[in-house]
Short mmCIF file of C-alpha atoms and ligand atoms in Angstrom, two decimals:
data_model
loop_
_atom_site.label_atom_id
_atom_site.label_comp_id
_atom_site.label_asym_id
_atom_site.label_seq_id
_atom_site.Cartn_x
_atom_site.Cartn_y
_atom_site.Cartn_z
CA MET A 1 0.00 0.00 0.00
CA PRO A 2 1.70 3.22 -1.13
CA LEU A 3 0.27 5.30 1.71
CA VAL A 4 1.60 2.89 4.31
CA ASP A 5 5.02 2.77 2.66
CA GLU A 6 5.21 6.53 2.58
CA VAL A 7 4.21 6.81 6.22
CA LEU A 8 6.86 4.28 7.17
CA ALA A 9 9.40 6.15 5.06
CA GLY A 10 8.75 9.21 7.18
CA LYS A 11 6.78 11.21 4.62
CA ARG A 12 4.96 13.78 6.68
CA LEU A 13 2.32 14.64 4.11
CA ALA A 14 1.37 10.98 3.86
CA LEU A 15 1.10 10.78 7.64
CA ALA A 16 -1.06 13.90 7.75
CA ARG A 17 -3.31 12.41 5.05
CA LEU A 18 -3.57 9.14 6.88
CA LEU A 19 -4.63 10.93 10.06
CA SER A 20 -7.40 12.70 8.11
CA LEU A 21 -8.59 9.43 6.58
CA ILE A 22 -8.77 7.92 10.05
CA GLU A 23 -10.56 10.93 11.46
CA ASN A 24 -13.06 10.80 8.63
CA ASP A 25 -13.72 7.11 9.17
CA ALA A 26 -12.63 6.37 5.60
CA PRO A 27 -12.06 2.71 4.65
CA GLU A 28 -8.58 3.50 3.22
CA GLY A 29 -7.61 4.84 6.63
CA TRP A 30 -8.65 1.69 8.44
CA ALA A 31 -6.94 -0.49 5.84
CA ALA A 32 -3.71 1.46 6.28
CA LEU A 33 -4.00 1.16 10.03
CA ASP A 34 -4.47 -2.60 9.70
CA ALA A 35 -1.19 -2.78 7.83
CA LEU A 36 0.57 -0.51 10.32
CA TYR A 37 -0.71 -2.17 13.45
CA PRO A 38 2.17 -4.65 13.91
CA ARG A 39 4.50 -1.65 14.20
CA THR A 40 2.63 -0.09 17.10
CA GLY A 41 3.34 -0.59 20.76
CA GLN A 42 6.68 1.20 20.82
CA ALA A 43 5.72 4.72 21.90
CA HIS A 44 5.33 6.07 25.41
CA LEU A 45 1.81 7.48 25.43
CA ILE A 46 1.41 10.44 27.78
CA GLY A 47 -1.92 12.10 28.51
CA VAL A 48 -2.19 15.67 29.71
CA THR A 49 -5.48 16.71 31.23
CA GLY A 50 -6.85 19.46 33.46
CA ALA A 51 -9.32 22.33 33.55
CA PRO A 52 -9.51 24.86 30.71
CA GLY A 53 -6.66 27.32 30.71
CA VAL A 54 -4.50 25.66 33.37
CA GLY A 55 -1.63 25.55 30.90
CA LYS A 56 -1.87 22.12 29.30
CA SER A 57 -0.67 23.27 25.89
CA SER A 58 2.12 25.38 27.37
CA LEU A 59 3.24 22.39 29.39
CA VAL A 60 3.08 20.04 26.41
CA ASN A 61 5.19 22.52 24.48
CA GLN A 62 7.83 22.57 27.22
CA ILE A 63 7.85 18.81 27.73
CA ALA A 64 8.30 18.27 24.01
CA ARG A 65 11.15 20.80 23.94
CA ALA A 66 12.88 19.08 26.82
CA LEU A 67 12.47 15.67 25.18
CA ARG A 68 13.99 17.03 21.99
CA ARG A 69 16.95 18.64 23.73
CA PRO A 70 17.64 16.63 26.87
CA GLN A 71 20.04 18.15 29.38
CA ASP A 72 20.55 15.01 31.41
CA GLY A 73 22.31 12.68 29.01
CA GLU A 74 19.09 11.02 27.85
CA PRO A 75 18.87 10.51 24.09
CA PRO A 76 16.58 12.96 22.30
CA ARG A 77 13.14 11.48 21.64
CA THR A 78 10.95 12.12 18.62
CA VAL A 79 7.64 13.55 19.73
CA ALA A 80 4.13 13.60 18.32
CA ILE A 81 1.44 15.76 19.88
CA VAL A 82 -2.29 15.22 19.57
CA ALA A 83 -4.26 18.17 20.93
CA VAL A 84 -8.01 17.76 21.26
CA ASP A 85 -10.37 20.73 21.50
CA PRO A 86 -14.16 20.65 21.71
CA THR A 87 -16.48 20.52 18.73
CA SER A 88 -19.31 23.02 19.05
CA PRO A 89 -22.53 21.08 19.55
CA PHE A 90 -24.42 23.82 17.73
CA SER A 91 -22.46 24.19 14.52
CA GLY A 92 -20.39 21.03 14.41
CA GLY A 93 -17.38 23.27 13.89
CA ALA A 94 -14.40 23.72 16.19
CA LEU A 95 -11.76 26.24 17.02
CA LEU A 96 -8.51 24.40 17.60
CA GLY A 97 -6.14 26.78 19.34
CA ASP A 98 -3.59 24.64 21.13
CA ARG A 99 -0.86 25.24 18.55
CA VAL A 100 -0.69 28.85 19.62
CA ARG A 101 1.33 27.71 22.65
CA MET A 102 3.54 25.35 20.69
CA ARG A 103 5.37 27.71 18.37
CA ASP A 104 8.72 26.78 19.94
CA LEU A 105 8.44 23.39 18.29
CA SER A 106 8.10 24.56 14.73
CA GLY A 107 10.85 23.76 12.30
CA ASP A 108 11.81 20.58 14.14
CA PRO A 109 11.43 17.49 11.93
CA GLY A 110 11.39 15.34 15.06
CA VAL A 111 8.07 16.84 16.14
CA PHE A 112 4.63 16.39 14.62
CA ILE A 113 1.62 18.26 15.98
CA ARG A 114 -1.94 17.42 15.11
CA SER A 115 -5.06 19.20 16.33
CA MET A 116 -8.28 17.21 16.64
CA ALA A 117 -11.85 18.28 17.21
CA SER A 118 -13.75 16.14 19.71
CA ARG A 119 -16.54 15.53 17.15
CA GLY A 120 -19.25 14.77 19.63
CA ALA A 121 -17.31 12.47 21.95
CA LEU A 122 -17.69 13.42 25.60
CA GLY A 123 -14.75 11.85 27.39
CA GLY A 124 -12.19 14.53 26.57
CA LEU A 125 -10.91 12.81 23.43
CA ALA A 126 -12.21 12.48 19.90
CA PRO A 127 -13.78 9.20 18.69
CA THR A 128 -10.67 8.45 16.62
CA THR A 129 -7.95 9.73 18.95
CA ALA A 130 -6.85 6.21 19.88
CA ALA A 131 -6.55 5.30 16.19
CA VAL A 132 -4.67 8.49 15.37
CA VAL A 133 -2.28 7.71 18.21
CA GLN A 134 -1.73 4.24 16.78
CA ALA A 135 -0.80 5.72 13.43
CA LEU A 136 1.70 8.08 15.05
CA ASP A 137 3.11 5.20 17.06
CA ALA A 138 3.56 3.12 13.92
CA ALA A 139 5.15 6.10 12.20
CA GLY A 140 7.90 5.85 14.77
CA PHE A 141 7.34 8.68 17.22
CA GLU A 142 8.88 7.65 20.50
CA VAL A 143 6.74 9.80 22.75
CA ILE A 144 3.15 10.80 22.03
CA LEU A 145 1.68 13.59 24.10
CA ILE A 146 -2.11 13.74 24.11
CA GLU A 147 -3.79 16.92 25.34
CA THR A 148 -7.43 16.40 26.27
CA VAL A 149 -10.26 18.83 25.75
CA GLY A 150 -9.94 19.87 29.38
CA ALA A 151 -13.58 20.36 30.17
CA GLY A 152 -12.70 19.88 33.82
CA GLN A 153 -14.85 16.77 33.86
CA ALA A 154 -13.50 13.38 34.75
CA GLU A 155 -11.71 12.70 31.52
CA VAL A 156 -11.05 9.12 32.42
CA GLU A 157 -10.71 8.02 28.83
CA ILE A 158 -7.26 9.51 28.68
CA ALA A 159 -6.14 7.27 31.52
CA ARG A 160 -7.24 4.27 29.48
CA LEU A 161 -5.41 5.45 26.40
CA ALA A 162 -2.17 6.67 27.96
CA HIS A 163 0.57 4.84 29.82
CA THR A 164 1.14 7.93 31.93
CA THR A 165 -1.44 10.57 32.76
CA ILE A 166 -0.47 14.05 33.89
CA VAL A 167 -3.19 15.96 35.71
CA VAL A 168 -2.52 19.68 35.64
CA GLU A 169 -3.81 22.02 38.31
CA SER A 170 -3.20 25.68 38.94
CA PRO A 171 -3.25 27.68 42.16
CA GLY A 172 -6.41 29.35 43.36
CA GLY A 173 -9.93 29.45 42.02
CA GLY A 174 -11.04 26.41 43.99
CA ASP A 175 -9.46 24.16 41.41
CA ASP A 176 -8.52 21.69 44.14
CA ILE A 177 -12.13 21.16 45.11
CA GLN A 178 -12.93 20.72 41.46
CA ALA A 179 -10.38 17.95 41.17
CA ILE A 180 -11.94 15.92 43.96
CA LYS A 181 -15.35 16.23 42.41
CA ALA A 182 -14.24 15.35 38.95
CA GLY A 183 -12.21 12.37 40.04
CA LEU A 184 -9.20 13.69 38.19
CA LEU A 185 -6.96 12.68 41.03
CA GLU A 186 -7.79 9.02 40.57
CA ILE A 187 -6.34 9.01 37.11
CA ALA A 188 -3.17 10.98 37.87
CA ASP A 189 0.24 9.38 37.58
CA LEU A 190 1.82 12.83 37.86
CA LEU A 191 0.25 15.86 39.46
CA VAL A 192 1.54 19.14 38.14
CA ILE A 193 0.78 22.47 39.73
CA ASN A 194 1.36 24.82 36.83
CA LYS A 195 1.38 28.61 37.13
CA ALA A 196 3.41 28.14 40.27
CA ASP A 197 4.48 31.76 39.82
CA ARG A 198 1.02 32.70 41.04
CA PRO A 199 0.07 33.02 44.70
CA GLY A 200 -1.59 30.04 46.31
CA ALA A 201 0.67 27.24 45.03
CA ASP A 202 1.43 26.18 48.62
CA LEU A 203 -2.24 25.92 49.38
CA THR A 204 -2.94 23.90 46.27
CA GLU A 205 -0.06 21.59 47.00
CA ARG A 206 -1.25 21.02 50.54
CA ALA A 207 -4.77 20.27 49.32
CA LEU A 208 -3.48 17.82 46.74
CA ARG A 209 -1.18 16.16 49.21
CA SER A 210 -3.89 15.55 51.75
CA MET A 211 -6.16 14.20 49.05
CA LEU A 212 -3.40 11.89 47.88
CA GLU A 213 -2.89 10.60 51.40
CA LEU A 214 -6.57 9.79 51.55
CA GLY A 215 -6.33 8.03 48.24
CA TYR A 216 -3.21 5.99 48.99
CA PRO A 217 -3.57 4.46 52.41
CA HIS A 218 -2.67 1.17 50.76
CA GLY A 219 -2.21 -0.12 47.31
CA HIS A 220 -2.52 1.16 43.81
CA HIS A 221 -5.49 3.11 42.58
CA ARG A 222 -6.02 1.43 39.28
CA PRO A 223 -7.56 -1.96 39.83
CA GLU A 224 -8.16 -2.71 36.16
CA ALA A 225 -4.43 -2.58 35.65
CA TRP A 226 -3.96 -5.18 38.36
CA ALA A 227 -6.17 -7.70 36.74
CA VAL A 228 -3.22 -9.10 34.87
CA ALA A 229 -0.37 -8.65 37.29
CA GLU A 230 -0.96 -7.96 40.94
CA PRO A 231 1.62 -5.38 42.00
CA PRO A 232 4.13 -6.65 44.49
CA PRO A 233 3.38 -5.14 47.89
CA GLY A 234 5.33 -2.00 48.64
CA GLU A 235 5.77 -1.21 44.97
CA THR A 236 3.09 1.36 44.57
CA TRP A 237 3.51 4.41 42.43
CA VAL A 238 2.37 7.41 44.38
CA PRO A 239 1.92 10.34 42.00
CA PRO A 240 4.58 12.97 42.59
CA ILE A 241 3.37 16.54 42.96
CA LEU A 242 5.49 18.85 40.83
CA ARG A 243 5.44 22.60 40.33
CA THR A 244 5.97 24.26 36.99
CA VAL A 245 5.87 27.63 35.32
CA ALA A 246 5.24 26.46 31.80
CA THR A 247 5.56 29.91 30.28
CA GLU A 248 9.15 30.09 31.55
CA GLY A 249 10.14 26.45 31.36
CA LYS A 250 10.57 26.18 35.12
CA GLY A 251 10.22 22.76 36.71
CA ILE A 252 10.02 21.00 33.37
CA ALA A 253 13.18 18.93 33.83
CA GLU A 254 11.61 17.37 36.93
CA VAL A 255 8.41 16.59 35.04
CA VAL A 256 10.34 14.89 32.26
CA GLN A 257 12.36 12.94 34.80
CA ALA A 258 9.15 11.77 36.46
CA LEU A 259 7.76 10.73 33.08
CA HIS A 260 10.80 8.57 32.41
CA ALA A 261 10.64 7.21 35.96
CA HIS A 262 7.00 6.29 35.53
CA ALA A 263 7.68 4.50 32.26
CA ALA A 264 10.53 2.60 33.94
CA TYR A 265 8.26 1.75 36.86
CA LEU A 266 5.53 0.44 34.56
CA ARG A 267 8.04 -1.72 32.75
CA ALA A 268 9.76 -3.00 35.87
CA THR A 269 6.47 -4.03 37.49
CA SER A 270 4.95 -5.45 34.30
CA ARG A 271 2.20 -2.87 34.54
CA TRP A 272 3.20 -1.56 31.13
CA HIS A 273 1.96 -4.80 29.71
CA ALA A 274 -1.14 -4.70 31.90
CA ARG A 275 -2.02 -1.23 30.70
CA GLU A 276 -1.44 -2.22 27.11
CA GLN A 277 -3.80 -5.11 27.58
CA ALA A 278 -6.44 -3.00 29.29
CA ARG A 279 -6.14 -0.34 26.61
CA LEU A 280 -6.33 -2.67 23.63
CA LYS A 281 -9.20 -4.59 25.11
CA ASP A 282 -10.94 -1.29 25.69
CA ILE A 283 -10.42 -0.24 22.09
CA LEU A 284 -11.74 -3.57 20.87
CA ASP A 285 -14.75 -3.45 23.18
CA HIS A 286 -15.64 0.04 22.02
CA MET A 287 -15.44 -0.95 18.38
CA LEU A 288 -17.38 -4.11 19.03
CA GLN A 289 -20.16 -2.22 20.78
CA ALA A 290 -20.46 0.31 17.99
CA ALA A 291 -20.36 -2.32 15.27
CA LEU A 292 -22.83 -4.65 16.94
CA LEU A 293 -25.22 -1.82 17.59
CA ALA A 294 -25.02 -0.65 13.99
CA ARG A 295 -25.47 -4.16 12.63
CA TRP A 296 -28.36 -4.88 14.92
CA GLN A 297 -30.07 -1.59 14.08
CA ALA A 298 -29.70 -2.31 10.39
CA SER A 299 -31.34 -5.71 10.90
CA LEU A 300 -34.45 -4.30 12.58
CA PRO A 301 -37.64 -4.11 10.55
CA GLN A 302 -38.34 -0.59 9.39
CA GLY A 303 -39.94 1.62 12.00
CA HIS A 304 -40.01 -0.90 14.83
CA TYR A 305 -37.41 0.82 16.91
CA GLN A 306 -39.37 4.05 16.76
CA GLU A 307 -42.53 2.19 17.62
CA VAL A 308 -40.95 0.69 20.71
CA VAL A 309 -39.73 4.11 21.75
CA GLN A 310 -43.26 5.47 21.36
CA ARG A 311 -44.69 2.65 23.46
CA LEU A 312 -42.02 3.37 26.05
CA LEU A 313 -43.15 6.99 26.09
CA ARG A 314 -46.80 6.01 26.45
CA ARG A 315 -45.82 3.82 29.41
CA GLU A 316 -47.11 0.75 27.61
CA LEU A 317 -43.71 -0.88 27.91
CA SER A 318 -41.13 -0.47 30.64
CA PRO A 319 -37.54 0.04 29.47
CA HIS A 320 -36.86 -3.55 30.36
CA GLN A 321 -39.86 -4.80 28.36
CA ALA A 322 -38.85 -2.54 25.49
CA LEU A 323 -35.43 -4.14 25.49
CA GLU A 324 -36.94 -7.61 25.42
CA ALA A 325 -39.29 -6.64 22.63
CA LEU A 326 -36.38 -5.35 20.57
CA LEU A 327 -34.02 -8.19 21.29
CA ASN A 328 -36.63 -10.84 20.55
CA LEU A 329 -37.10 -9.25 17.18
CA SER A 330 -33.55 -9.14 16.14
CA PRO A 331 -31.05 -10.24 15.03
CA PHE A 332 -33.08 -13.44 14.58
CA PRO A 333 -36.66 -12.45 13.80
CA SER A 334 -39.04 -15.36 13.99
CA ALA A 335 -40.64 -16.82 10.89
CA GLU A 336 -43.98 -15.14 11.53
CA THR A 337 -44.48 -11.41 11.29
CA PRO A 338 -42.64 -10.00 14.25
CA ARG A 339 -44.94 -8.82 16.98
CA LEU A 340 -43.92 -6.15 19.37
CA ILE A 341 -46.64 -6.79 21.86
CA PRO A 342 -45.86 -9.77 23.97
CA MET B 1 -21.53 8.31 6.28
CA ASP B 2 -19.78 11.56 5.47
CA GLN B 3 -17.46 12.58 8.29
CA ARG B 4 -15.55 15.13 6.30
CA LYS B 5 -15.21 18.58 7.72
CA ILE B 6 -13.61 21.51 6.01
CA ARG B 7 -10.32 22.15 7.79
CA VAL B 8 -8.98 25.68 7.73
CA LEU B 9 -5.72 27.09 9.04
CA ILE B 10 -5.99 30.73 10.08
CA ALA B 11 -2.57 32.28 10.36
CA LYS B 12 -1.20 35.68 11.05
CA PRO B 13 2.15 36.09 9.34
CA GLY B 14 4.36 39.10 9.82
CA LEU B 15 5.15 41.32 12.72
CA ASP B 16 2.04 43.42 13.15
CA GLY B 17 0.58 43.01 16.58
CA HIS B 18 -3.13 42.31 16.64
CA ASP B 19 -5.27 39.43 15.49
CA ARG B 20 -8.77 40.66 16.14
CA GLY B 21 -9.83 40.26 12.52
CA ALA B 22 -8.27 36.83 12.24
CA LYS B 23 -10.11 35.68 15.35
CA ILE B 24 -13.44 37.01 14.12
CA VAL B 25 -13.03 35.11 10.87
CA ALA B 26 -11.91 31.98 12.74
CA ARG B 27 -15.03 32.06 14.90
CA ALA B 28 -17.30 32.67 11.93
CA LEU B 29 -15.83 29.65 10.16
CA ARG B 30 -16.26 27.53 13.25
CA ASP B 31 -19.87 28.67 13.53
CA ALA B 32 -20.31 27.60 9.93
CA GLY B 33 -19.30 24.07 10.91
CA MET B 34 -15.64 24.12 9.89
CA GLU B 35 -12.67 22.95 11.92
CA VAL B 36 -10.41 25.92 12.31
CA ILE B 37 -6.82 25.64 13.42
CA TYR B 38 -5.71 28.89 14.88
CA THR B 39 -1.97 29.47 15.18
CA GLY B 40 -1.63 32.93 16.68
CA LEU B 41 0.51 35.94 16.01
CA ARG B 42 3.83 36.40 14.25
CA GLN B 43 3.96 33.25 12.19
CA THR B 44 6.70 32.86 9.62
CA PRO B 45 5.75 31.42 6.22
CA GLU B 46 7.72 28.30 7.24
CA MET B 47 5.62 27.87 10.37
CA ILE B 48 2.44 28.34 8.39
CA ALA B 49 3.37 25.79 5.74
CA GLU B 50 4.46 23.31 8.37
CA ALA B 51 1.19 23.66 10.28
CA ALA B 52 -0.83 23.37 7.05
CA LEU B 53 1.00 20.14 6.30
CA GLN B 54 0.66 18.52 9.72
CA GLU B 55 -2.98 19.50 9.96
CA ASP B 56 -3.76 18.46 6.38
CA VAL B 57 -5.95 21.50 5.85
CA ASP B 58 -8.09 22.27 2.84
CA VAL B 59 -7.72 26.01 3.23
CA VAL B 60 -5.16 28.50 4.54
CA GLY B 61 -6.42 31.95 5.49
CA LEU B 62 -3.74 34.58 5.92
CA SER B 63 -4.45 37.78 7.78
CA ILE B 64 -1.91 40.48 6.91
CA LEU B 65 -1.98 44.03 8.13
CA SER B 66 1.70 44.85 7.95
CA GLY B 67 1.95 45.66 4.27
CA ALA B 68 4.35 42.79 3.71
CA HIS B 69 1.83 40.71 1.74
CA MET B 70 3.81 40.86 -1.51
CA THR B 71 6.68 38.99 0.10
CA LEU B 72 4.78 36.84 2.62
CA VAL B 73 2.07 35.47 0.33
CA PRO B 74 4.31 34.21 -2.49
CA ARG B 75 6.58 32.61 0.08
CA VAL B 76 3.69 30.73 1.70
CA LEU B 77 2.45 29.58 -1.72
CA GLU B 78 5.91 28.43 -2.68
CA LEU B 79 6.35 26.43 0.54
CA LEU B 80 2.93 24.82 0.20
CA ARG B 81 3.86 23.69 -3.30
CA ALA B 82 7.25 22.45 -2.15
CA ASN B 83 5.46 20.32 0.45
CA GLY B 84 3.13 18.81 -2.12
CA GLN B 85 0.19 20.87 -0.96
CA GLU B 86 -0.55 22.78 -4.14
CA HIS B 87 -4.19 21.76 -3.71
CA VAL B 88 -4.56 23.90 -0.58
CA LEU B 89 -6.74 26.96 -1.22
CA VAL B 90 -5.23 30.22 0.00
CA PHE B 91 -7.31 33.22 1.02
CA VAL B 92 -5.88 36.55 2.11
CA GLY B 93 -7.51 39.13 4.35
CA GLY B 94 -6.38 42.38 5.87
CA ILE B 95 -5.19 45.70 4.58
CA ILE B 96 -4.24 45.04 0.98
CA PRO B 97 -4.05 47.95 -1.48
CA GLU B 98 -6.40 47.55 -4.45
CA GLU B 99 -3.50 47.59 -6.93
CA ASP B 100 -1.87 44.53 -5.35
CA VAL B 101 -4.96 42.35 -5.59
CA PRO B 102 -4.56 41.25 -9.24
CA ALA B 103 -0.97 40.20 -8.61
CA LEU B 104 -1.99 38.13 -5.58
CA LEU B 105 -4.78 36.45 -7.53
CA ALA B 106 -2.38 35.73 -10.37
CA MET B 107 -0.04 33.98 -7.93
CA GLY B 108 -2.84 31.59 -7.07
CA VAL B 109 -4.61 33.27 -4.15
CA LYS B 110 -8.32 32.41 -4.28
CA ALA B 111 -9.65 35.72 -3.00
CA VAL B 112 -8.57 38.84 -1.15
CA TYR B 113 -10.77 40.45 1.51
CA GLY B 114 -10.63 43.97 2.85
CA PRO B 115 -11.39 44.93 6.45
CA GLY B 116 -15.13 45.47 5.93
CA THR B 117 -15.91 42.11 4.30
CA PRO B 118 -18.91 40.39 5.91
CA THR B 119 -17.79 37.09 7.42
CA GLN B 120 -20.71 35.42 5.66
CA THR B 121 -19.09 36.22 2.30
CA ILE B 122 -15.86 34.56 3.40
CA VAL B 123 -17.72 31.52 4.74
CA GLU B 124 -19.63 31.06 1.51
CA ASP B 125 -16.59 31.59 -0.70
CA ILE B 126 -14.57 29.02 1.21
CA ARG B 127 -17.35 26.50 1.19
CA ARG B 128 -17.87 26.88 -2.54
CA ALA B 129 -14.17 26.78 -3.35
CA VAL B 130 -13.65 23.62 -1.32
CA LEU B 131 -16.62 21.91 -2.95
CA GLU B 132 -15.32 22.86 -6.38
CA ALA B 133 -11.84 21.62 -5.56
CA GLN B 134 -13.21 18.34 -4.26
CA GLY B 135 -15.36 17.98 -7.35
CA SER B 136 -12.36 18.43 -9.60
CA VAL B 137 -10.43 15.79 -7.69
CA ALA B 138 -13.19 13.20 -7.46
N1 GTP C 1 1.43 32.96 34.87
C1 GTP C 1 1.44 31.83 34.16
N2 GTP C 1 0.68 31.73 33.06
C2 GTP C 1 0.71 30.57 32.37
C3 GTP C 1 1.53 29.49 32.76
N3 GTP C 1 1.34 28.48 31.89
C4 GTP C 1 0.44 28.91 30.99
N4 GTP C 1 0.07 30.18 31.27
C5 GTP C 1 -0.89 31.01 30.52
O1 GTP C 1 -2.19 30.49 30.71
C6 GTP C 1 -2.97 30.65 29.53
C7 GTP C 1 -3.52 29.31 29.07
O2 GTP C 1 -2.46 28.47 28.71
P1 GTP C 1 -2.66 27.20 27.78
O3 GTP C 1 -1.37 26.50 27.72
O4 GTP C 1 -3.29 27.60 26.52
O5 GTP C 1 -3.71 26.40 28.66
P2 GTP C 1 -4.57 25.12 28.25
O6 GTP C 1 -4.83 24.36 29.50
O7 GTP C 1 -3.92 24.40 27.14
O8 GTP C 1 -5.90 25.80 27.74
P3 GTP C 1 -7.11 25.10 26.93
O9 GTP C 1 -6.51 24.18 25.91
O10 GTP C 1 -7.82 26.26 26.33
O11 GTP C 1 -7.92 24.38 27.96
C8 GTP C 1 -2.04 31.28 28.51
O12 GTP C 1 -2.25 32.66 28.51
C9 GTP C 1 -0.65 30.96 29.02
O13 GTP C 1 0.31 31.90 28.64
C10 GTP C 1 2.33 29.64 33.93
O14 GTP C 1 3.05 28.74 34.35
N5 GTP C 1 2.26 30.82 34.58
MG1 MG C 2 -4.65 23.87 25.26
#
């Protein structure tokens, strides 16, 4: 497949095209991804999430810079960035502005930045973000940074997609309370207090620390990752709390160090593998759900679904009865004319 | 199932300092259902071409107030071509003297808009131009 060959040869236009095909759910895109799939599984996938305006993009910019020009003897890593911004539910359009903070990275052939609109998905990512990340992984990027929409909601999907999740907070504004509510803390592998140049960083750190202590009296916080390999006792990753000033590059070296440390920890405790398994199973389950639903809907006799919904509305069927009525109809309708009324 | 969205890069090349107009256009395009990548102030032609490539856009909109359009625009066009993106439609907005417009159009710019242009005009032009371009490819 010429597209695949070009992507593997490092042709950036081909990669950009492929990402569009995937985003647009085009069959050529999926076919290319099928061919590329054996090459995936190499990249360190890092999620960056947090409330709007906390500095996610600025931080991503700095992390990428540091990965490109390491000061600590590490080899430079190639970096892809996927930045997701919300699609307007009214127009279907989107304003994707994360690149504004990433101008430092331009002109570097070892960096590839792609903006994505969420296109109706609610979990902080777009429906095809996982597939786009796979393509970038296959294309050979060693680190992939994924910036979520940052609606401030529990964007748990990023924790399923990424090996390492950075939750970004900023001082003041009751952000700390927000984090508890939204469950962001549960998904954090690294906690970053950005805008540490602003007053209130101490307060935020104290709040986060006490919340962490509540959350880590014993054991790891991510049971689905344990399913495969129970972590040895005493080997629990407690998220470090780090302070940064992303606009000035302060504290970034420590963040990058923690990222490498987390990757090493995941590998050493076989949790890397566990997360891979959880993630891939999740991707498969999602696709399976969507495909089964679509196939089943297509197999329903015309108008019956609507009819069941109407009966549900009229209180003639309970939701449970409605489900039975629909499932009895399909995908194996009986020989007689299907009857909705039991 | 058609998932295609028109993708537009709105860029502000040159050294002039405000991007109010660019932002207004960006929002209007978003409200018309397009996906608009906004890159901010002081973009070099190299940065613009690189972003257009990575984002695989259909359209590049350049907002230029500095008077440097006769050097910036040809450079952007040249870089797009060098990257294999000659299909990308380029629109220019800002303060462009009347006498420069024919030269810009001759270079391959799709349209040039002055400060008072209704955003609806720009939206419709872009939509039509993209449809035409897609038609000629398909
Ligand atoms: N004072 C201060 N300002 C910062 C810092 N980091 C980012 N900012 C500013 O905060 C604003 C938002 O930064 P972004 O990086 O765009 O934040 P974001 O979380 O990506 O924003 P969204 O993607 O819109 O949710 C910008 O004006 C930045 O310049 C910081 O460490 N200190
Ligand atoms: Mg951002």
